[in-house]
Amino acid sequence: MVDVAIIGAGQTKYGNHASGLKGMWAEAAKNAFESVDQNFHPNRIDEAFIGSVAFGGSQLGNTAALLTEHSAMKGISVRRVENACASSGFALRDAWMAIKSGQADVVVAGGIEKMNDLTPERKRFWLGVSGDTEWERLAGLTFPGTYALMARRYFHEFDSTHDDLVNISVKNHMHGLHNEFAHLRKDVSFDKAKNGFMVADPLTLYDCCPTSDGASCVVLAADHVVREFTDDPLWLLSSGAASDNLALHDRPSITQLMATQKAAKTAYSMAGLNPDDIDLAEVHDCFTIAELLATEDLGFAARGEGGKFARQGLGRRNEGDVCINPSGGLKSKGHPLGATGTGQAVEVFKQLKGTVESSRLVRDAEIGMTHNVGGSGATCAVHIFGRERNA
Amino acid sequence: MLEYSNWQGYMVSFDSESFHIFSSWQLQSIPVFGPDSDYTTLAISLVNLMHSKGVDIDNVSYNQSDIDLEVLKIAAGIDIQSDDGEWNLICHDDASLSITKSLDVNVSKPDGLSEIDPELYHQINQAWEKESSIENVSQGAYISSQQYNESLSSRLKLLAQFDHKTIWPPRQLNDDGTPINHPEVQLSRTCKIESWTKLSAAGAPSEFSIRAPILDGISTVYVLFEEGNRGVFLLTDDQNKKPEIGLSGEIVVRKIYSQEGEIRYGTKVQLI
């Protein structure tokens, strides 16, 4: 069976981007190509998987063909991958599978989203299209509301309060402060985060990720060609993915994401690892409650202990056993919907290769994880990366 | 002198020959509809009352044009006829209506109607007019008429499927890949609140963008039915009680939003 490595990774800054779609994607791709250590030319790419929810509706059809023709990949097999906010996490998985199958040697996986050139109304539409439109959206729910329901229920079932979510927000802003690609680079005090504008009770502005433009791109290679490009690859040790009921009300519990648990179980098993082995994890904190649930669902905290984990700061960089969201997470780094999954992979690539800003390096990290969720948990992709080929 | 009581957020009175329903609101002593009510929602609620009292009503005579008859038929399970039948449905000018065996009825408004804020009342009415205008192109998700009508009985009447357990909202294939039967089982109309949120106007879906600022946000509850099914619903727009986990609620029919000039009705929760 073929082993798969990440040989290059790059992204744009997340935020309000001056460039349009083609410009953002070309920038991310160029950064990824240039990050490969040696001998790389785009003509080596066999397939491309590009994740996007659909950047405001301006290019719903043939998105991938448009973007790849502007980034030196014209003529190859390409496609848009869509699983809401997990689009590029699944693009990454599909790229991995393409190489594992033996059908491709070098594959690009990436994602892109542009939202900040839309009117507020159009933006709200696109931000709310990934829930159950008929039964959730028409009951007043966009994702702040959906996750607010989950948060309130969690506080009711377990020993946790909004203060635990505030701790997550403060941590992630602290982590993102020195990330040159982050959308929101500012420290936020506990009091400020606690008393922010109420978006969906009990979630305030500081519990919600921003709406960001951005693009990200990773280059994967099969083991038998890796040494052409680098002597120091990062190995993609495993991939796990799963789905669940789209609507909250169809799930047996709204305080855990079964799709995350299933995807993580597969990823851990395939890599022969368990949660204690993970040094850093980029998890899907679209809302602070999402990170709290993820720490439990990924096995970093026991069921019901996610609040305590956050309270004790166990995910803070170089303080606990695992650093959660060293990039600043979606909360600080930003969340360009379709680009987030491979953006997480870019962070893990740079952290494990030691090329991030020294002020935010996770020391001695050997194993990293990405966790990318679609919507409120209907889809999830989990990937584990390691410095060694066989962890 | 008729005695009125509360029923599904409205005021009702009845005897063996007549049932009457009033909006709970008045503006400077004149009864008016609440923010998400109209003759259609009143009619559905009144028929529900009659059914709850054991009245065997399956059709009414009606000759006016204030009611969405398709919605009434599906939500209340009755047929509408234009000629004289046993029961006559009459809409009055004062945000009330009657279902009565007599052809002529004179009902005075109940005591205890709440005075609605005039500004809220006018703004909400203007908002509905704007939202209902055929020129209003919502930036919201598009639910076609076909899609809306397909699940109308599940939406308005809480009809569920049964396949070893009650299933609501309706699904297509079961876990064995077999089509599940048409919805025929009525879910209970009461529920328990398991979680809730209030969205700021900025956080509400685009479908509610005209009215949400006027209402100072919209509230959604996540509920558990007796049968074990769950759902998410808006609270009624004039719900004064604050939701709490553990409170009971009643499922009632109200206006949800408007699309392409057509009011879309659905179910909301009235806290008990």
XYZ file of C-alpha atoms in Angstrom:
663
model
C 0.000 0.000 0.000
C 1.302 3.410 -0.940
C 2.234 5.872 1.812
C 1.396 9.529 1.330
C 3.417 12.590 2.265
C 2.762 16.307 2.293
C 5.608 17.929 0.377
C 4.322 21.481 0.238
C 1.710 23.729 1.816
C 0.714 27.356 1.442
C -2.123 29.754 1.969
C -3.214 33.354 1.670
C -3.729 35.556 4.640
C -7.278 35.136 5.929
C -9.472 38.185 6.252
C -10.907 40.756 3.872
C -9.052 39.944 0.701
C -8.500 42.500 -2.016
C -8.116 39.767 -4.633
C -10.913 37.867 -6.285
C -11.215 34.122 -6.535
C -8.580 33.491 -9.175
C -6.063 35.781 -7.483
C -6.535 34.203 -4.049
C -6.265 30.659 -5.350
C -3.199 31.461 -7.464
C -1.522 32.988 -4.413
C -2.194 29.950 -2.236
C -1.064 27.553 -4.951
C 2.107 29.538 -5.640
C 2.934 29.571 -1.926
C 2.417 25.835 -1.764
C 4.548 25.148 -4.835
C 7.359 27.375 -3.536
C 7.344 25.624 -0.161
C 8.409 22.332 -1.749
C 12.088 21.861 -1.011
C 13.343 21.048 -4.502
C 12.642 20.145 -8.135
C 8.944 20.837 -8.088
C 7.047 21.951 -11.156
C 3.237 22.100 -11.417
C 3.421 19.856 -14.472
C 4.008 16.994 -12.043
C 0.495 17.335 -10.623
C -1.877 14.547 -11.643
C -5.149 15.564 -9.931
C -6.603 18.485 -8.018
C -9.371 18.525 -5.411
C -10.562 22.003 -4.463
C -12.996 22.522 -1.636
C -15.497 25.365 -1.554
C -19.050 25.936 -0.389
C -19.335 28.223 -3.409
C -17.963 31.657 -2.561
C -21.162 33.616 -2.628
C -22.608 31.852 -5.610
C -20.494 33.557 -8.236
C -19.017 30.367 -9.666
C -21.075 27.364 -8.720
C -20.295 25.334 -11.788
C -16.840 24.206 -12.943
C -15.135 26.031 -10.099
C -12.105 23.771 -10.066
C -11.546 24.043 -13.808
C -11.592 27.837 -13.582
C -9.128 27.972 -10.710
C -6.681 25.370 -11.965
C -6.383 26.926 -15.389
C -5.155 30.066 -13.639
C -2.619 28.193 -11.542
C -0.596 26.133 -14.004
C -2.752 23.026 -13.658
C -4.782 23.204 -16.848
C -5.707 19.903 -18.437
C -5.521 17.609 -15.414
C -8.393 15.875 -13.632
C -10.042 18.427 -11.311
C -13.222 18.812 -9.284
C -14.891 20.944 -6.609
C -15.490 19.162 -3.328
C -18.351 20.354 -1.154
C -19.158 19.326 2.415
C -19.920 22.761 3.807
C -17.109 23.909 6.142
C -15.452 20.494 5.779
C -15.056 20.876 2.037
C -11.275 21.030 1.917
C -10.881 18.503 4.730
C -12.641 16.101 2.396
C -10.626 17.415 -0.540
C -7.536 16.411 1.431
C -9.000 12.973 2.101
C -9.895 12.515 -1.553
C -6.375 13.524 -2.571
C -4.938 11.019 -0.092
C -7.213 8.307 -1.457
C -6.221 9.095 -5.037
C -2.570 8.466 -4.181
C -3.326 5.456 -1.957
C -5.226 3.887 -4.828
C -2.162 4.064 -7.016
C -3.919 6.190 -9.634
C -1.929 9.353 -8.945
C 1.560 10.254 -7.718
C 1.286 13.979 -7.034
C -2.015 15.584 -6.069
C -3.109 19.043 -4.984
C -5.774 19.494 -2.312
C -7.005 22.922 -1.366
C -9.871 25.178 -0.639
C -11.134 28.677 -1.184
C -13.902 30.951 -0.038
C -14.715 34.570 -0.655
C -17.534 36.084 1.372
C -16.575 39.637 2.277
C -17.465 41.143 -1.070
C -21.137 40.252 -0.475
C -23.921 42.363 0.982
C -24.747 41.430 4.599
C -27.981 39.780 3.414
C -26.287 37.613 0.809
C -23.561 36.740 3.266
C -26.148 35.618 5.833
C -27.766 33.444 3.197
C -24.564 31.669 2.258
C -23.509 31.302 5.854
C -26.769 29.573 6.661
C -27.169 27.181 3.738
C -25.478 24.183 5.282
C -28.040 23.316 7.921
C -31.378 21.671 7.197
C -33.027 24.522 5.309
C -36.565 23.209 5.574
C -36.632 22.235 9.233
C -33.860 24.248 10.923
C -33.413 27.452 8.948
C -37.149 28.066 8.810
C -37.220 27.599 12.583
C -34.949 30.626 12.794
C -31.609 28.863 12.945
C -28.360 29.912 11.386
C -25.230 28.282 12.773
C -24.780 30.665 15.722
C -28.248 29.566 16.805
C -27.559 25.892 16.219
C -24.376 25.942 18.238
C -26.056 28.079 20.900
C -28.612 25.299 21.389
C -25.737 22.844 21.779
C -23.942 25.093 24.266
C -26.962 25.662 26.473
C -27.746 21.969 26.510
C -24.123 21.167 27.384
C -24.184 23.562 30.341
C -27.391 21.853 31.493
C -25.976 18.308 31.225
C -22.478 18.874 32.594
C -20.441 20.963 34.994
C -19.750 23.842 32.656
C -20.667 27.474 32.132
C -20.105 30.137 29.548
C -16.861 31.036 31.324
C -15.346 27.829 29.916
C -16.106 29.060 26.409
C -14.590 32.429 27.255
C -11.361 30.667 28.204
C -11.286 29.031 24.781
C -11.794 32.352 23.040
C -9.024 34.015 25.039
C -6.640 31.108 24.373
C -7.235 31.088 20.643
C -6.804 34.827 20.318
C -3.551 34.512 22.236
C -2.403 31.724 19.903
C -3.296 33.714 16.790
C -1.676 36.934 17.894
C 1.636 36.204 16.151
C 0.221 34.242 13.221
C 0.947 36.378 10.155
C -1.901 34.692 8.262
C -4.554 35.203 10.939
C -7.631 37.349 10.312
C -7.918 38.628 13.878
C -4.555 39.269 15.475
C -5.333 40.741 18.838
C -5.321 39.606 22.414
C -8.715 39.545 24.003
C -9.190 39.818 27.752
C -11.442 37.470 29.672
C -13.812 40.294 30.593
C -14.064 41.587 27.050
C -14.794 38.110 25.676
C -17.309 37.402 28.435
C -19.271 40.589 27.916
C -19.343 40.791 24.154
C -22.406 41.508 22.047
C -24.907 38.648 22.277
C -25.236 36.999 18.872
C -27.246 33.916 19.828
C -27.789 33.508 23.543
C -25.553 32.315 25.215
C -22.960 32.844 22.467
C -21.448 36.307 22.193
C -19.415 37.828 19.388
C -16.265 36.388 20.995
C -17.659 32.885 20.819
C -18.081 33.127 17.048
C -15.456 32.911 14.334
C -15.249 35.765 11.839
C -16.336 35.581 8.221
C -13.104 35.391 6.283
C -11.874 35.297 2.713
C -8.991 32.934 2.080
C -7.434 30.100 0.154
C -5.145 27.217 1.120
C -3.319 24.545 -0.800
C -1.290 21.427 0.022
C 0.735 19.225 -2.310
C 0.712 15.489 -1.630
C 3.052 12.907 -3.087
C 3.324 9.128 -3.155
C 6.179 7.544 -1.231
C 7.981 6.357 -4.399
C 8.332 9.936 -5.728
C 8.726 11.890 -2.472
C 12.522 11.932 -2.486
C 12.529 13.809 -5.768
C 11.104 16.762 -3.913
C 12.284 16.607 -0.331
C 14.410 14.701 2.145
C 12.131 15.797 4.946
C 8.533 15.006 4.080
C 5.656 15.215 6.492
C 3.733 11.950 6.375
C -0.042 11.855 6.205
C -0.373 8.863 8.482
C -4.114 8.406 8.359
C -7.474 9.783 7.315
C -10.837 9.199 8.932
C -14.189 10.565 7.819
C -17.846 10.152 8.694
C -21.267 11.751 8.443
C -24.284 12.153 10.690
C -27.860 13.451 10.522
C -27.865 16.953 9.121
C -30.455 18.345 11.531
C -29.763 18.534 15.256
C -33.197 17.194 16.125
C -32.534 13.906 14.341
C -29.482 13.117 16.510
C -29.698 11.234 19.821
C -27.494 13.850 21.503
C -26.618 17.451 20.708
C -23.680 17.609 23.103
C -21.368 15.404 21.097
C -20.610 14.999 17.411
C -20.818 11.340 16.411
C -19.241 12.124 13.047
C -16.132 13.421 14.851
C -15.976 10.389 17.116
C -16.254 7.972 14.185
C -13.766 9.827 12.003
C -11.273 10.113 14.853
C -11.596 6.445 15.744
C -10.767 5.492 12.170
C -7.842 7.904 11.996
C -6.344 6.770 15.307
C -6.751 3.113 14.440
C -5.246 3.473 10.980
C -2.218 5.330 12.375
C -1.852 2.986 15.335
C -2.078 5.963 17.689
C -4.271 7.263 20.476
C -5.100 10.773 21.768
C -2.116 10.846 24.128
C 0.182 10.665 21.107
C -1.080 13.881 19.554
C 1.162 16.898 20.185
C -0.932 19.497 18.430
C -4.395 19.566 16.920
C -6.069 22.087 14.677
C -9.721 21.561 15.613
C -12.863 23.049 14.159
C -13.751 25.895 16.519
C -16.313 27.667 14.347
C -17.775 28.505 17.735
C -16.059 28.088 21.090
C -18.514 25.363 22.075
C -17.411 23.440 18.997
C -13.833 23.313 20.329
C -15.055 22.236 23.772
C -17.033 19.354 22.240
C -14.117 18.485 19.940
C -11.717 18.037 22.860
C -14.064 15.345 24.172
C -14.965 13.788 20.829
C -11.292 13.521 19.827
C -10.410 11.954 23.159
C -8.341 14.747 24.693
C -10.862 15.072 27.517
C -13.374 12.605 28.916
C -17.072 13.023 28.176
C -18.368 15.941 30.213
C -14.852 17.164 31.049
C -14.377 19.526 28.126
C -15.323 22.485 30.265
C -12.731 21.574 32.875
C -10.129 21.041 30.125
C -10.742 24.595 28.896
C -10.887 26.035 32.408
C -7.518 24.539 33.267
C -5.947 25.792 30.040
C -4.841 22.302 29.051
C -4.854 23.186 25.349
C -2.585 26.199 25.665
C 0.595 26.214 23.638
C 3.515 24.505 25.390
C 1.566 24.191 28.659
C -0.440 20.987 28.380
C -0.010 17.618 26.716
C -1.624 18.781 23.497
C -1.790 22.232 21.958
C -5.279 22.898 20.631
C -5.382 25.326 17.726
C -1.849 26.692 17.687
C -2.805 28.815 14.665
C -5.456 30.621 16.660
C -8.117 28.305 15.283
C -11.094 29.424 13.286
C -11.766 31.926 16.060
C -8.645 33.991 15.464
C -7.070 32.688 12.268
C -10.435 32.871 10.546
C -12.850 30.620 8.714
C -13.022 30.911 4.951
C -15.457 28.036 4.848
C -14.140 25.822 2.080
C -10.482 26.680 2.719
C -10.407 25.851 6.411
C -9.636 22.121 6.223
C -6.484 22.372 4.123
C -5.616 25.588 5.971
C -5.435 23.471 9.122
C -3.099 21.100 7.252
C -0.905 24.057 6.264
C -0.527 24.960 9.944
C 0.324 21.399 10.963
C 2.841 21.166 8.105
C 4.597 24.326 9.221
C 4.505 23.486 12.924
C 5.942 20.007 12.494
C 8.581 21.248 10.067
C 9.409 24.108 12.427
C 8.808 26.886 9.914
C 6.204 28.920 11.836
C 7.083 32.117 13.685
C 9.323 31.133 16.585
C 7.064 32.899 19.082
C 4.271 30.446 18.381
C 6.125 27.215 17.706
C 4.831 24.168 19.567
C 8.046 22.698 20.918
C 9.065 19.105 20.223
C 5.940 18.317 18.236
C 6.117 15.105 16.236
C 2.471 14.209 15.619
C -0.255 16.606 14.525
C -3.954 16.315 13.819
C -6.531 18.234 11.831
C -10.251 18.080 12.585
C -12.622 19.671 10.060
C -16.404 19.677 10.515
C -19.178 20.465 8.065
C -22.003 22.557 9.434
C -23.125 21.449 12.870
C -21.529 18.032 12.486
C -23.137 16.418 9.458
C -19.687 15.676 8.073
C -16.231 15.389 9.590
C -12.742 14.605 8.353
C -9.835 13.885 10.699
C -6.242 13.555 9.553
C -3.092 12.620 11.468
C 0.385 13.710 10.345
C 3.798 12.671 11.557
C 7.482 13.396 11.096
C 8.147 9.681 10.858
C 6.658 7.493 8.167
C 5.501 4.910 10.679
C 4.527 6.531 13.937
C -72.270 36.886 28.954
C -69.635 34.740 27.267
C -66.770 33.503 29.374
C -63.391 33.544 27.690
C -60.333 31.485 28.399
C -56.820 31.251 26.940
C -56.217 28.767 24.169
C -53.049 28.531 22.082
C -52.266 32.220 22.661
C -55.781 33.356 21.805
C -59.026 33.991 23.747
C -61.835 31.517 23.205
C -65.399 30.993 24.296
C -67.920 28.322 23.385
C -71.118 26.485 24.002
C -72.731 23.550 22.214
C -73.817 25.705 19.267
C -71.002 28.247 18.847
C -67.254 28.546 19.167
C -65.520 31.919 19.106
C -61.880 32.944 18.992
C -60.289 36.360 19.428
C -56.775 37.631 19.013
C -55.260 38.381 22.431
C -54.267 41.875 21.338
C -55.915 45.230 20.962
C -54.716 48.627 19.759
C -56.393 51.498 21.566
C -59.218 49.153 22.530
C -59.755 47.812 19.029
C -58.877 44.099 18.665
C -56.024 43.481 16.218
C -53.933 40.520 15.148
C -50.643 39.752 16.867
C -47.329 39.811 14.973
C -47.681 36.326 13.449
C -51.418 35.687 13.502
C -54.233 36.117 11.022
C -57.641 34.603 10.224
C -55.998 31.391 9.007
C -54.171 30.801 12.273
C -57.295 31.683 14.264
C -59.418 29.269 12.248
C -56.960 26.402 12.689
C -56.744 27.053 16.400
C -60.523 27.147 16.798
C -61.024 23.847 14.984
C -58.317 22.345 17.197
C -60.308 23.547 20.207
C -63.459 21.963 18.857
C -61.694 18.642 18.292
C -60.250 18.808 21.802
C -63.798 19.182 23.155
C -64.926 16.118 21.279
C -66.893 17.991 18.615
C -67.193 15.824 15.549
C -66.500 18.470 12.904
C -65.048 17.507 9.555
C -66.356 20.301 7.356
C -67.443 23.936 7.542
C -69.292 26.314 5.253
C -67.280 29.377 4.349
C -67.913 32.098 1.777
C -65.329 34.750 2.563
C -61.774 35.097 1.324
C -59.679 35.833 4.387
C -58.386 32.325 4.975
C -55.836 30.115 3.227
C -58.182 27.203 2.692
C -55.518 24.696 1.665
C -53.601 25.347 4.865
C -56.782 25.161 6.944
C -57.754 21.840 5.348
C -54.400 20.252 6.016
C -53.722 21.742 9.446
C -57.212 21.244 10.856
C -58.265 18.170 8.896
C -61.566 19.613 7.710
C -63.210 20.165 4.335
C -64.524 23.531 3.210
C -67.836 23.891 1.411
C -69.596 26.971 0.093
C -73.181 25.937 0.741
C -74.917 25.552 4.080
C -73.618 22.852 6.311
C -73.942 22.126 9.986
C -71.140 24.536 10.936
C -70.505 27.986 9.480
C -67.133 29.728 9.663
C -67.503 33.497 9.882
C -64.626 36.011 10.003
C -65.441 39.213 11.879
C -63.888 42.630 11.422
C -62.305 42.652 14.853
C -59.558 40.015 14.526
C -61.946 37.284 15.594
C -63.921 34.529 14.022
C -66.665 32.114 14.881
C -67.605 28.587 13.935
C -71.277 28.331 14.672
C -74.430 26.478 13.827
C -76.192 29.773 13.334
C -75.778 31.980 10.259
C -75.780 35.184 12.241
C -73.681 35.792 15.279
C -72.853 38.853 17.301
C -69.916 38.521 19.653
C -68.483 41.241 21.829
C -64.787 41.337 22.478
C -63.539 39.742 25.668
C -62.128 41.617 28.616
C -58.454 41.164 29.247
C -57.037 41.744 25.773
C -53.486 43.076 25.973
C -52.708 46.480 24.537
C -50.118 46.081 21.763
C -47.407 48.698 21.329
C -48.648 50.926 18.462
C -45.220 51.311 16.911
C -44.569 47.583 16.991
C -47.976 46.917 15.470
C -47.541 49.308 12.574
C -43.943 48.303 11.901
C -44.775 44.615 11.885
C -47.698 45.111 9.529
C -45.548 47.149 7.181
C -42.849 44.509 7.400
C -45.264 41.739 6.444
C -46.529 43.850 3.550
C -42.998 44.384 2.331
C -42.039 40.747 2.805
C -45.211 39.589 1.055
C -44.721 41.864 -1.919
C -44.075 40.002 -5.141
C -41.155 42.401 -5.704
C -39.472 41.281 -2.515
C -36.706 38.967 -3.610
C -35.550 37.363 -0.406
C -31.893 36.563 -0.028
C -33.011 33.506 1.862
C -32.832 29.871 0.947
C -35.379 28.919 -1.676
C -38.038 26.424 -0.698
C -40.230 25.820 -3.735
C -44.002 25.542 -3.440
C -43.715 21.878 -4.317
C -41.217 21.272 -1.553
C -43.271 23.277 0.938
C -46.510 21.452 0.086
C -44.881 18.014 0.133
C -44.265 18.178 3.847
C -47.226 20.393 4.792
C -49.093 17.741 6.754
C -45.974 16.953 8.786
C -45.287 20.623 9.261
C -48.772 21.827 10.211
C -50.402 18.776 11.717
C -47.288 17.094 13.147
C -48.087 13.933 11.245
C -45.327 11.383 11.692
C -44.382 8.166 9.983
C -44.211 4.875 11.837
C -41.517 2.270 11.135
C -40.820 0.422 14.375
C -40.860 3.905 15.960
C -42.384 7.282 15.181
C -40.366 9.285 12.684
C -40.713 13.033 12.392
C -39.920 15.008 10.244
C -40.548 12.534 7.445
C -37.741 10.449 5.951
C -37.423 8.516 2.726
C -35.790 5.122 3.198
C -35.276 3.268 6.445
C -31.959 1.656 7.420
C -32.781 -1.395 5.332
C -33.265 0.731 2.229
C -37.051 0.286 2.228
C -39.383 3.256 1.620
C -41.105 4.377 4.826
C -44.906 4.716 4.887
C -46.696 8.006 4.398
C -47.066 10.090 7.621
C -50.252 9.096 9.425
C -49.467 9.178 13.145
C -50.270 12.357 15.049
C -47.567 13.546 17.412
C -48.672 15.044 20.691
C -49.045 18.812 20.553
C -47.239 19.371 23.822
C -43.502 19.223 24.269
C -40.704 19.906 26.749
C -37.987 22.495 26.176
C -34.542 20.887 26.094
C -32.616 23.918 24.924
C -33.252 27.383 23.534
C -31.571 30.410 22.087
C -32.454 33.925 21.111
C -30.809 35.187 17.940
C -30.041 38.833 17.536
C -31.477 40.414 14.427
C -28.027 40.272 12.853
C -27.793 36.558 13.521
C -31.212 35.615 12.158
C -31.677 33.987 8.742
C -32.339 36.307 5.816
C -35.946 35.103 5.593
C -36.589 36.978 8.833
C -34.361 39.967 8.133
C -37.212 42.439 7.719
C -39.079 41.493 10.897
C -36.298 40.338 13.232
C -35.046 43.873 14.025
C -38.599 44.963 14.859
C -39.075 41.969 17.139
C -35.642 42.561 18.729
C -34.439 39.147 17.609
C -36.095 35.768 17.271
C -36.217 32.841 19.697
C -35.861 29.184 18.827
C -36.452 26.186 21.078
C -35.249 22.593 20.820
C -37.976 20.337 22.162
C -38.766 16.760 23.088
C -42.139 15.237 22.255
C -43.790 12.531 24.363
C -43.122 10.050 21.581
C -39.365 10.658 21.902
C -39.028 12.711 18.737
C -37.401 16.099 18.794
C -37.748 19.274 16.787
C -36.708 22.901 16.585
C -39.331 25.623 16.444
C -39.599 29.370 16.660
C -41.445 30.715 19.662
C -44.592 32.624 18.770
C -43.716 36.249 18.055
C -45.812 37.548 20.939
C -44.502 35.063 23.495
C -43.731 37.066 26.646
C -42.517 34.215 28.809
C -38.779 33.554 28.664
C -37.927 29.979 27.668
C -36.215 27.687 30.147
C -35.057 24.100 29.926
C -37.776 21.927 31.414
C -40.710 24.201 30.603
C -43.622 22.787 28.639
C -44.811 24.179 25.357
C -47.697 23.716 22.993
C -47.296 23.431 19.223
C -49.482 25.986 17.440
C -49.834 27.173 13.850
C -48.586 30.653 12.990
C -47.256 32.629 10.038
C -43.576 31.828 9.469
C -42.450 33.980 6.553
C -43.500 35.076 3.097
C -42.065 34.089 -0.268
C -43.100 35.191 -3.745
C -46.230 36.861 -2.424
C -47.356 33.795 -0.503
C -47.528 33.490 3.290
C -45.865 30.300 4.478
C -47.476 28.870 7.590
C -45.847 26.510 10.020
C -45.720 25.491 13.629
C -44.279 27.437 16.520
C -44.159 26.890 20.245
C -46.360 28.697 22.727
C -44.897 28.284 26.197
C -47.327 26.940 28.762
